[in-house]
mmCIF file of C-alpha atoms and ligand atoms in Angstrom:
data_model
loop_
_atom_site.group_PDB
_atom_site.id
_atom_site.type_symbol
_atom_site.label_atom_id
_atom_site.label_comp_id
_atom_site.label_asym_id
_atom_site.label_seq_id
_atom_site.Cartn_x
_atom_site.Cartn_y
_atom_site.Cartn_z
ATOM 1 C CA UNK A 74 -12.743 19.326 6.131
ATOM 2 C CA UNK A 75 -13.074 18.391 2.897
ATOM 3 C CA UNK A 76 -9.897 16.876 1.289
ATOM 4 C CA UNK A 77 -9.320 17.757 -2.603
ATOM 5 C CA UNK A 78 -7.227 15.429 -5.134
ATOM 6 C CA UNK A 79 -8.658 17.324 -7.936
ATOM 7 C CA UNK A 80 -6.386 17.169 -11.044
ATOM 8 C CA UNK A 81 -4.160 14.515 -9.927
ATOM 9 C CA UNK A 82 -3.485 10.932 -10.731
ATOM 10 C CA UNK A 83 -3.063 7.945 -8.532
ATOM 11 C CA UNK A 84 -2.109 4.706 -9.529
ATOM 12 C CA UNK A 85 -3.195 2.100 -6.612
ATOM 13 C CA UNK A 86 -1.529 -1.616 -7.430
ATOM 14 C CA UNK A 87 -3.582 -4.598 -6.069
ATOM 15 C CA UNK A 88 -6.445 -2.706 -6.491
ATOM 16 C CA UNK A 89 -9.178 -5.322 -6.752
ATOM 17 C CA UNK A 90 -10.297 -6.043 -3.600
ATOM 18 C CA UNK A 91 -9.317 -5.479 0.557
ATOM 19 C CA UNK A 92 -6.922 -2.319 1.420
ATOM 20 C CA UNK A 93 -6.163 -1.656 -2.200
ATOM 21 C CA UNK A 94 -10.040 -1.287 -3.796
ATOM 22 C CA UNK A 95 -10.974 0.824 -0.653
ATOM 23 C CA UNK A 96 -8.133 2.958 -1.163
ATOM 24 C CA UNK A 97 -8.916 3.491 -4.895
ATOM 25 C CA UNK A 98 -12.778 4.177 -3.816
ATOM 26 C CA UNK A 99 -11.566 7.016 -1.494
ATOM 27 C CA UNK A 100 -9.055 8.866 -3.457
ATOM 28 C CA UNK A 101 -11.374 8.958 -6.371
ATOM 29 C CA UNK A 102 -14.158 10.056 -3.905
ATOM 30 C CA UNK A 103 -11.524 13.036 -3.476
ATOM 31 C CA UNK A 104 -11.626 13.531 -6.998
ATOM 32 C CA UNK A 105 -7.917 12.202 -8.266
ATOM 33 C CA UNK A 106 -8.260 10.011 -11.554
ATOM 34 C CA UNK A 107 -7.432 6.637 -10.193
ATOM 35 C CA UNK A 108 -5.741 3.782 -12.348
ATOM 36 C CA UNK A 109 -6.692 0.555 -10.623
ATOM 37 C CA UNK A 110 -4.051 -2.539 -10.994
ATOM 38 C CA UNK A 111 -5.249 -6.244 -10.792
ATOM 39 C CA UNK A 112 -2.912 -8.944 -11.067
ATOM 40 C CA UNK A 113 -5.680 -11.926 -11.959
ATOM 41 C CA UNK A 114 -9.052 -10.571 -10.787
ATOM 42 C CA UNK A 115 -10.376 -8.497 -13.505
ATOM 43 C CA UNK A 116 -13.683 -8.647 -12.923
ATOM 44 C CA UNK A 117 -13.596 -7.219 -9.818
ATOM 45 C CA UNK A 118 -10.944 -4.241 -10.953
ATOM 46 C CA UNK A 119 -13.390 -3.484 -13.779
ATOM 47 C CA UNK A 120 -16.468 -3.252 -11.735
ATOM 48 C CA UNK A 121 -14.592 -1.292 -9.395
ATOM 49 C CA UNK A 122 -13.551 1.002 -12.512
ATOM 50 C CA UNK A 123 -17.034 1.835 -13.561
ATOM 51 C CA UNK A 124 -18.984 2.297 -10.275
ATOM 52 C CA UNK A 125 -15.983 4.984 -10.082
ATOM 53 C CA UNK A 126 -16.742 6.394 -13.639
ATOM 54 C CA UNK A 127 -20.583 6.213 -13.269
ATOM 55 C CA UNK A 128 -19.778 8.041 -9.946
ATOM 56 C CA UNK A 129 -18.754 10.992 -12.624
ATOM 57 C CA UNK A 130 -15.053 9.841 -11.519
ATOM 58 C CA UNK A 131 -12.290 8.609 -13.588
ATOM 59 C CA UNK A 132 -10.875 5.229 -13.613
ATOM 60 C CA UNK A 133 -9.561 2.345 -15.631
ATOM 61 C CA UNK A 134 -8.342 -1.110 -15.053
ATOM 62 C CA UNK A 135 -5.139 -2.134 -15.492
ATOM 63 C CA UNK A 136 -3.827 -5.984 -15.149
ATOM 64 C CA UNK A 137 -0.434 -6.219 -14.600
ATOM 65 C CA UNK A 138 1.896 -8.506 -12.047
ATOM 66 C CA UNK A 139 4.009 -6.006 -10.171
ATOM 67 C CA UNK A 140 6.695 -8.386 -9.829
ATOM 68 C CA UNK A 141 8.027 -8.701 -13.732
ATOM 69 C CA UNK A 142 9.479 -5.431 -15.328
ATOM 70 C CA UNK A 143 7.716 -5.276 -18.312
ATOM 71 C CA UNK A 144 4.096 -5.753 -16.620
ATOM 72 C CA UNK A 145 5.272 -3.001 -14.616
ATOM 73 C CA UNK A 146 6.293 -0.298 -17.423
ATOM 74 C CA UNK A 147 3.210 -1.366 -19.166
ATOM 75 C CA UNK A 148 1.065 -0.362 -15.970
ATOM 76 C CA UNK A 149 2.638 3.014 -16.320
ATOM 77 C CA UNK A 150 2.702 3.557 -19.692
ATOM 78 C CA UNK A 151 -1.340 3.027 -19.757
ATOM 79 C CA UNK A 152 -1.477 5.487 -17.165
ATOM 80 C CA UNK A 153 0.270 8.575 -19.029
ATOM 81 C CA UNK A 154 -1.750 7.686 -22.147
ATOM 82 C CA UNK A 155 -4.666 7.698 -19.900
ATOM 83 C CA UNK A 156 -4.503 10.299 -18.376
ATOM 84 C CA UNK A 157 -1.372 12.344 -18.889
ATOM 85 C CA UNK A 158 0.666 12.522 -15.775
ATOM 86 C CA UNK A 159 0.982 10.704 -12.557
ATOM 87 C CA UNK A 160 0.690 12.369 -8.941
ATOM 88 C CA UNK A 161 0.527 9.674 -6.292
ATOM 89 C CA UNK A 162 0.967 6.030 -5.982
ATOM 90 C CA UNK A 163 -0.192 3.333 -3.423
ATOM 91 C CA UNK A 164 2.114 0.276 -3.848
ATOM 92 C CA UNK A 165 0.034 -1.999 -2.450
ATOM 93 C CA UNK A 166 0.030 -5.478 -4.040
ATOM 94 C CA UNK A 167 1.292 -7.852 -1.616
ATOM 95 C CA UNK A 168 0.480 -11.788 -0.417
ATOM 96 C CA UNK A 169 0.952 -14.011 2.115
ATOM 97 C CA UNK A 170 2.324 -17.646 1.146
ATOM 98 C CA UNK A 171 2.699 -19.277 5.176
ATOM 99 C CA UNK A 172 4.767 -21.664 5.881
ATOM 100 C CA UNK A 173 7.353 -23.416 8.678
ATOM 101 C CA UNK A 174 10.401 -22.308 7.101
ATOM 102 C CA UNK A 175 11.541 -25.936 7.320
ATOM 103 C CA UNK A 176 8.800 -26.492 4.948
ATOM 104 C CA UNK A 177 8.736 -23.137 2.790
ATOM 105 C CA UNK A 178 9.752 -23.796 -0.785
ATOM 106 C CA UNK A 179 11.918 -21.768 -2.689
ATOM 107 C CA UNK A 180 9.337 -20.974 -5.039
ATOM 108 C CA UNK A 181 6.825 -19.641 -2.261
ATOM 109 C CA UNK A 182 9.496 -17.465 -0.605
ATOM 110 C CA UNK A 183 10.665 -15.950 -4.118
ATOM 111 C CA UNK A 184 6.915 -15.582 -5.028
ATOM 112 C CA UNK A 185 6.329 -13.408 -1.775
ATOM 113 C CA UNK A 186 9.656 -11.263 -1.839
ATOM 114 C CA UNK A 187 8.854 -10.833 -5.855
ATOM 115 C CA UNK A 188 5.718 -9.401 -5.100
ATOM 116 C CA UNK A 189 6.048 -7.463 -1.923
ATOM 117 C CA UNK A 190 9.159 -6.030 -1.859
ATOM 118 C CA UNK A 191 10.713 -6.326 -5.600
ATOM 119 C CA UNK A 192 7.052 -5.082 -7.127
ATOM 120 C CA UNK A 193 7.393 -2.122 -4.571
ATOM 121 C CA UNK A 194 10.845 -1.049 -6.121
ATOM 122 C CA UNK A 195 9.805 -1.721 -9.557
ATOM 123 C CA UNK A 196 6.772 0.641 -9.208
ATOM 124 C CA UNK A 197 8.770 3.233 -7.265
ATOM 125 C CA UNK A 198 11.058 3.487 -9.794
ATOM 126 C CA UNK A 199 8.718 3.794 -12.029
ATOM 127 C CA UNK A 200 6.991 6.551 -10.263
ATOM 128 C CA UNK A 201 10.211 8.553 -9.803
ATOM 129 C CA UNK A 202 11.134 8.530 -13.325
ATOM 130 C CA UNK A 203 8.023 10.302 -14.312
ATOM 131 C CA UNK A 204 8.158 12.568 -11.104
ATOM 132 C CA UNK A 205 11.146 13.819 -11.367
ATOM 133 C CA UNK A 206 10.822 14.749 -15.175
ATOM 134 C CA UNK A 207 7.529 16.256 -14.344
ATOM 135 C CA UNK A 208 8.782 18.272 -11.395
ATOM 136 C CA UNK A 209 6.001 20.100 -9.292
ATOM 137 C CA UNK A 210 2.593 20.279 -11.631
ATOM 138 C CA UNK A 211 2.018 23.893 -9.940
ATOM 139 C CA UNK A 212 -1.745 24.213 -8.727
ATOM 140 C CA UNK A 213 -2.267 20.353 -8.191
ATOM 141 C CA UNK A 214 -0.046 20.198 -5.653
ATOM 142 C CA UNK A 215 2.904 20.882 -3.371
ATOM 143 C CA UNK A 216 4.626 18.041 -3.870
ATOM 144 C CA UNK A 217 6.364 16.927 -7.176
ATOM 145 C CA UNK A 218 4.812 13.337 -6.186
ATOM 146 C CA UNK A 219 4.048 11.439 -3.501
ATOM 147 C CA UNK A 220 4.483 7.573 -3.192
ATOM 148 C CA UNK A 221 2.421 5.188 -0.318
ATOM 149 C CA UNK A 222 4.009 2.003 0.170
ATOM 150 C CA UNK A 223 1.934 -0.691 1.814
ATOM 151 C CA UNK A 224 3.713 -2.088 4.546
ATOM 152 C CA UNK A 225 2.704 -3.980 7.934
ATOM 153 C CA UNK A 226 2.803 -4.301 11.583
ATOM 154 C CA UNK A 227 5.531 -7.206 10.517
ATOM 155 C CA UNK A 228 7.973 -4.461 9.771
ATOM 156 C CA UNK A 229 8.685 -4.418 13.203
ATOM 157 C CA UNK A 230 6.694 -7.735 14.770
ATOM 158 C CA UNK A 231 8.808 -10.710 13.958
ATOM 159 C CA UNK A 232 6.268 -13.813 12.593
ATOM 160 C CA UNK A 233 6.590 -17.121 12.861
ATOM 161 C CA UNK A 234 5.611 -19.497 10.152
ATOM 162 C CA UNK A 235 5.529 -16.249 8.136
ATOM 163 C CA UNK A 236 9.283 -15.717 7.102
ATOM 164 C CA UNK A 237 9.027 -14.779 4.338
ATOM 165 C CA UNK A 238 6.477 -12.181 4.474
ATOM 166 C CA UNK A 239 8.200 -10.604 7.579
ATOM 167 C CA UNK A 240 11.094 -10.395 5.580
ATOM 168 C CA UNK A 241 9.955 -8.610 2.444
ATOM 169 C CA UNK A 242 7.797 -6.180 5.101
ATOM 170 C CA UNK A 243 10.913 -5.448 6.751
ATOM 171 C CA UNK A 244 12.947 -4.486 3.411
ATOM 172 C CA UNK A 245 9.878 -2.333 2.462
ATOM 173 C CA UNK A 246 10.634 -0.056 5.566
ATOM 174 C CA UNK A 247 14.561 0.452 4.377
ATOM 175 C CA UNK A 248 13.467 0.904 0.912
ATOM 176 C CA UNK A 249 10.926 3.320 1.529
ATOM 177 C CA UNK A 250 13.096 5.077 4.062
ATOM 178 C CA UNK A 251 16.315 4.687 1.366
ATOM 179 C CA UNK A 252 14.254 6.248 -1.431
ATOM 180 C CA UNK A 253 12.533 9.570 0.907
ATOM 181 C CA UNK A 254 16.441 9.833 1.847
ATOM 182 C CA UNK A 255 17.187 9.668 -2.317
ATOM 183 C CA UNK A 256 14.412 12.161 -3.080
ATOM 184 C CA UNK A 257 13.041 14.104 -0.889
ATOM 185 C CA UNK A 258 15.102 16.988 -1.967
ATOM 186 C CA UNK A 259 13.108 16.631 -5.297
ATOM 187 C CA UNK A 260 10.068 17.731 -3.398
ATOM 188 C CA UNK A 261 8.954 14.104 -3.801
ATOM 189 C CA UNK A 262 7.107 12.781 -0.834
ATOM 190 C CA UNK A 263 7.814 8.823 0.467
ATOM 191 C CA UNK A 264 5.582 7.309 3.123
ATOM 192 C CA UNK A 265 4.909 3.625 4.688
ATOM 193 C CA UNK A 266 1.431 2.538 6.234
ATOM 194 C CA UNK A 267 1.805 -0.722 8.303
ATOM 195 C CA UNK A 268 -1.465 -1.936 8.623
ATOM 196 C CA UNK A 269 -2.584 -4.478 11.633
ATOM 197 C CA UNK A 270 -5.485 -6.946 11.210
ATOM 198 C CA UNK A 271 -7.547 -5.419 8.487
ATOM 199 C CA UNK A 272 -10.488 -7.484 7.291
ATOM 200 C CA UNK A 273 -9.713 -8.127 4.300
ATOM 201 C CA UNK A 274 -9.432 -11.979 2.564
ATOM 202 C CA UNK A 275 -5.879 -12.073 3.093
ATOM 203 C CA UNK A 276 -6.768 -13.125 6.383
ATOM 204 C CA UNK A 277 -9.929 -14.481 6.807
ATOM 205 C CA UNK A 278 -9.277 -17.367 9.198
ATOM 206 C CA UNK A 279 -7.976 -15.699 11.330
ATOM 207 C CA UNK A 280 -10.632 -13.071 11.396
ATOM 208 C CA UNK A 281 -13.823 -14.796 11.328
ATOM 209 C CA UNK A 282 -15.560 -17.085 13.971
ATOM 210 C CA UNK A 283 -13.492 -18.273 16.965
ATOM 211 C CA UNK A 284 -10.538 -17.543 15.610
ATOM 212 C CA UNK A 285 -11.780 -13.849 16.013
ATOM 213 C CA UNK A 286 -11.893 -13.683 19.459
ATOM 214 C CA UNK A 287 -7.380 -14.841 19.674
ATOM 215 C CA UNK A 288 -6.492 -12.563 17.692
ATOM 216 C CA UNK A 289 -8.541 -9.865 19.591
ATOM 217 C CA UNK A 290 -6.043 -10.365 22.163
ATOM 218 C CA UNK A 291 -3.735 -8.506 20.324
ATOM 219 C CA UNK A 292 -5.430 -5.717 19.782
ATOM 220 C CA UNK A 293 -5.880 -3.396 22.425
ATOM 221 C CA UNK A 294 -8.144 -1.404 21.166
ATOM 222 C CA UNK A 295 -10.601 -3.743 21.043
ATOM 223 C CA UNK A 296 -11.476 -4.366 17.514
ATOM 224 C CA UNK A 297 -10.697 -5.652 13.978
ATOM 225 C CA UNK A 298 -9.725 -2.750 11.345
ATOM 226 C CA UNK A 299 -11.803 -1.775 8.523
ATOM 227 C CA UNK A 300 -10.317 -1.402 4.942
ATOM 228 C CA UNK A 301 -11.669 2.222 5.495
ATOM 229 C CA UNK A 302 -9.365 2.771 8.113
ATOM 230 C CA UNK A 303 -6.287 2.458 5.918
ATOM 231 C CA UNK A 304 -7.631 3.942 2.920
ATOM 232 C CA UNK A 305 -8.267 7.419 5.130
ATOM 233 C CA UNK A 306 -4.731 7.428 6.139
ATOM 234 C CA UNK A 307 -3.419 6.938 2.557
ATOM 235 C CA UNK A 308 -6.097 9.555 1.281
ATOM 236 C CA UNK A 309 -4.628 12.161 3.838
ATOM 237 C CA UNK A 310 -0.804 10.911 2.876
ATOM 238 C CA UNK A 311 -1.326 11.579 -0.552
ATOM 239 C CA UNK A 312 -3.030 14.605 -0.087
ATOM 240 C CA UNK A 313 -0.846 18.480 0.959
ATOM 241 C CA UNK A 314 -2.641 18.177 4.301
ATOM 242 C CA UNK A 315 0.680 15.470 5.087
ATOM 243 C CA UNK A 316 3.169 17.991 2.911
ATOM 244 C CA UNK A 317 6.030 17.731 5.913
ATOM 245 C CA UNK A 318 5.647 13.746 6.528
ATOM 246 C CA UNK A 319 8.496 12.921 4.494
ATOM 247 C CA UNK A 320 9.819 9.154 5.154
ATOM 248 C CA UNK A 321 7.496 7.791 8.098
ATOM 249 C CA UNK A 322 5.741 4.680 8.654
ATOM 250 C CA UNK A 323 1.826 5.346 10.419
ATOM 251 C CA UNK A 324 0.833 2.065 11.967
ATOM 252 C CA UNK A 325 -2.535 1.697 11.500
ATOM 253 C CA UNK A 326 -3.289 -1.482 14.068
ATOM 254 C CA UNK A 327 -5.555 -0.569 17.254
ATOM 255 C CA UNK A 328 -2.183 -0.690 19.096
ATOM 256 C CA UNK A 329 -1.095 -4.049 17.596
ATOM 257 C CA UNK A 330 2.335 -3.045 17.693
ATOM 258 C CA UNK A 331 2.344 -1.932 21.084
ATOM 259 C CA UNK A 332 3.578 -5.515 22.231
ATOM 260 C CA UNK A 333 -0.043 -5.264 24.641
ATOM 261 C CA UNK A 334 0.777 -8.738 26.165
ATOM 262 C CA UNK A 335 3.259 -6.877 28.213
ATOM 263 C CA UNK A 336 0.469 -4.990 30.028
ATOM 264 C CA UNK A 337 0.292 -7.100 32.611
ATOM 265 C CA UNK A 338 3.199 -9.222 32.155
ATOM 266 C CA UNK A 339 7.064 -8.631 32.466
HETATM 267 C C1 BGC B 441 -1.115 -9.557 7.475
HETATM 268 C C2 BGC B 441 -2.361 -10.120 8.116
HETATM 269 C C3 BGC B 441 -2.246 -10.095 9.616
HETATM 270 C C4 BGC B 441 -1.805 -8.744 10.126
HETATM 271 C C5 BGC B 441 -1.522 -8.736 11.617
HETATM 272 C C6 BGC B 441 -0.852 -8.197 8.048
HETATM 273 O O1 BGC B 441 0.243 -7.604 7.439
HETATM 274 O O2 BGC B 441 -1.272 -9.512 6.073
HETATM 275 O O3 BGC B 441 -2.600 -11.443 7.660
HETATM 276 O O4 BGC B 441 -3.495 -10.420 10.215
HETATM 277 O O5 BGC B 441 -0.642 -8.326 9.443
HETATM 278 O O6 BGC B 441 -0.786 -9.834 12.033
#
């Protein structure tokens, strides 16, 4: 079946590489105008932009940190002038900064909650204000708009040495979940994806070489994800095909969060 965004807008944050970049690639593929947000690799976001354009897409490049206000209303503001209304979008910009937490520094927790969890509500909000004064674009969609946030297995996995990531994953479920509660009578449609291991260089030790084979062990189905695997879930969350999934989360982790080390033990 062949899934169609035509006519509608997405705005993917963190779009210049891993999860974010693939997820741009495929709703564009499914004809949506895409807006692709960097937050330092332009290159990369602008390259990304014009294989999508020479594609006989539509896409610009946008650089903006998702955890400041104005960077955000900027990001949003390019998108209307761009391309006059805004239909879905994939809050995805998020980092890891590890550490003990006897050794985490203020700065590297505040850095990781600013960015993962505060950039999510700044971009939501965003988003809402110009779907609910846009209401349902009749034609384009059944939905008056639809929001992805990026979440992670560690919404529900507890992580060691990883605090403060855990932490801001964990607030993105209750914030998604607060919002769909907020909105959904709007006809505005509020989704999580909590990925597993996805390749992607957010975690390259730990998915290349030997380290491969550990984490494996964690996965029961047997293998590492593909950024294609995520971006397939958010194309069918942003598209009608998902019109009654209204403030879910759809791990997508091989059965990561199916606690597998108590298959034989316990
Ligand atoms: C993290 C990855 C990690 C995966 C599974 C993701 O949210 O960003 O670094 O490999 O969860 O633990």
């Amino acid at each position: 079946m062949q899934i169609s965004l035509a006519r509608q807008v997405a705005l993917v944050t963190g779009a210049s590489s891993g999860i974010g970049a693939a997820s741009a690639r495929t709703l564009a593929d499914a004809g949506a105008a895409v807006v692709i947000n960097y937050h330092s690799s332009a290159g990369p976001a602008e390259a990304l932009a014009r294989e999508i354009n020479a594609n006989g897409g539509h896409a610009i490049a946008v650089g903006a940190d998702v955890s400041k206000e104005p960077d955000v209303e900027r990001l949003f503001a390019q998108t209307l002038e761009a391309f006059g209304s805004l239909d879905i979008l994939v809050a995805n910009s998020g980092l890891q900064k590890d550490a003990a937490t006897v050794d985490m520094r203020l700065e590297d927790w505040n850095t990781v909650i600013g960015t993962n969890l505060t950039g999510q509500f700044l971009c939501a909000r965003a988003a809402l204000r110009i779907f609910t004064r846009q209401g349902i674009r009749q034609g384009v969609s059944r939905a008056a708009g639809k929001i992805i946030h990026m979440s992670s297995v560690h919404q529900r996995i507890p992580w060691a040495g990883h605090a403060n990531y855990a932490a801001s994953k964990g607030g993105v479920d209750l914030l998604m979940q607060s919002l769909a509660q907020e909105t959904s009578h709007q006809r505005i449609r509020i989704n999580s994806i909590a990925p597993g291991a996805i390749r992607t260089a957010i975690n390259r030790d730990a998915t290349e070489g030997a380290q491969e084979q550990k984490l494996l062990e964690l996965i029961p189905y047997g293998r590492v994800g593909d950024v294609e695997d995520v971006a397939n879930a958010v194309l069918w969350l942003a598209s009608d095909l998902s019109d009654y999934v209204v403030g879910t989360t759809l791990f997508i982790d091989g059965g990561m969060s199916l606690y597998p080390r108590f298959r034989d033990n316990g």
